[in-house]
Amino acid sequence: MTLPKEAELLGTNSGELELKGSGASTVVKLSTDGQRRVAALVGGPSAESSGGVYLGLEKVRGTFDAAVLNTYINLPEDARPADHRDLMTESVGLYGLRRASTLQGENKSPGLTFLLDITQILTELLTSKSLNSEEIRVTIVPDRPLPDSITIVVGRVSIFTTSSA
Amino acid sequence: MIYNAEDWARLRNAVFAVSLVAWVVILLEPRASACCAVNAAGVSWTVLLAAHPPASLAGNWALMLIAMMAPMLVAPIYHIRISSFARRRARSTMLFAAGYGTVWMVAGIVIVAVELIAAWRMPGSYLPATIVGLTAVLWQASPFKQRCLNRCHSHRPLAAFGFAADLDVFRFGLEQGLWCTASCWAAMLFPMLLPEAHFTAMAAVAILMFCERLDPPREPRWRWRGFGTAARSLSLRLRGPQRDPAPLTAVS
């Protein structure tokens, strides 16, 4: 078994992302080195040695535990998510969100953090040349529309990579 | 974001080494420590200030901070490292240290002033140290202390690009410094007011402050705190690996 080496940040969005109703989108801007590392997933000189690429949803906060968030990579604006299942990465359940969002609770810091493996989908998008190498659009869609009074906040959306030891 | 035990260990060892160097300097030259530097027996306030110029006091205070506080910064520095682009890590860490140090240096003006006044008005007396020691014990058990400790555990998302990233890590340093100062002010003041045994008191306070950061955040309320997690961890290490329970066997 190979253990992941040190993780490295490739890019982030510009601030907090508020999810209301049927979700929201943000753009993750990649650093110069991040663009090179992502491009190396397909046929680059270090393609074999590169590890996974992960989407990070950091410090997700809110008071609505009963939601499941579906995340999409490169979903076109105004497109129906149901028509682009191939662009969906993974789903995350927000069980424990309310408790994790309490500042003085038992949690080390407010919010939940999720890491989703997007290696496969990025590789496919790069192979089909349908991915902008500088920016990656990330769309987060609840499986059911959130009630009007509910807002879920994602502290930061980021993309990481690890290389195999 | 992605925890790596080896990376954590490397950072921890580097930070501990910095702290150790500061401790060695204090041990070899006790007057280099702020808490050991003031001797005011039988001198006037003017002479006292002349004998302890502000630059010297500030340098000594900074050395004391590095020795005592550095081990508590492993977690926030690791958070910065894994939240920043690789090329920005050193710069972000320096900006964080600058923010954190700024708060403690400002607090040091008050703390060192109290030390000077106590040494001037009651040279060689244990009364100031006793009063502050009792206050520190009360503060240690109070819910207000727990609120500060909980805030010290809070590591918010950081911007990654440009000036926003620099500003964010500096602000993060200010925040950590503020809650750390609020949490530790009484414990830091206590050894500085002791007429003797400064080094032993400093070491004891440093160990207490390090151990209390190992405890997870809790609901703020009155309770004794400080060595819970450290004692459990030490106990597990001393007992060594435990045997697995006997496997279940079928009963015929």
XYZ file of C-alpha atoms in Angstrom, chain A residues 5-11 31 33-34 36-37 159-163, chain B residues 2 81-82 84-87 89:
25
model
C 2.692 12.139 0.705
C 2.253 15.747 1.618
C -0.889 17.289 0.163
C -0.525 20.402 -1.927
C -3.074 23.103 -2.610
C -3.723 23.692 -6.314
C -6.444 26.329 -6.223
C -2.335 28.626 -9.414
C 1.736 25.333 -10.570
C -1.772 23.977 -9.996
C 0.616 22.316 -14.515
C -0.174 19.620 -11.964
C -8.622 21.636 -4.966
C -5.707 19.577 -3.627
C -3.392 16.963 -4.917
C -1.300 14.294 -3.268
C 1.470 12.238 -4.760
C -5.351 16.763 4.192
C 0.711 25.198 5.549
C -2.070 22.922 4.315
C -1.643 27.723 1.323
C 0.123 27.213 -1.973
C 3.509 25.581 -1.470
C 5.414 28.643 -2.686
C 3.985 28.747 2.916
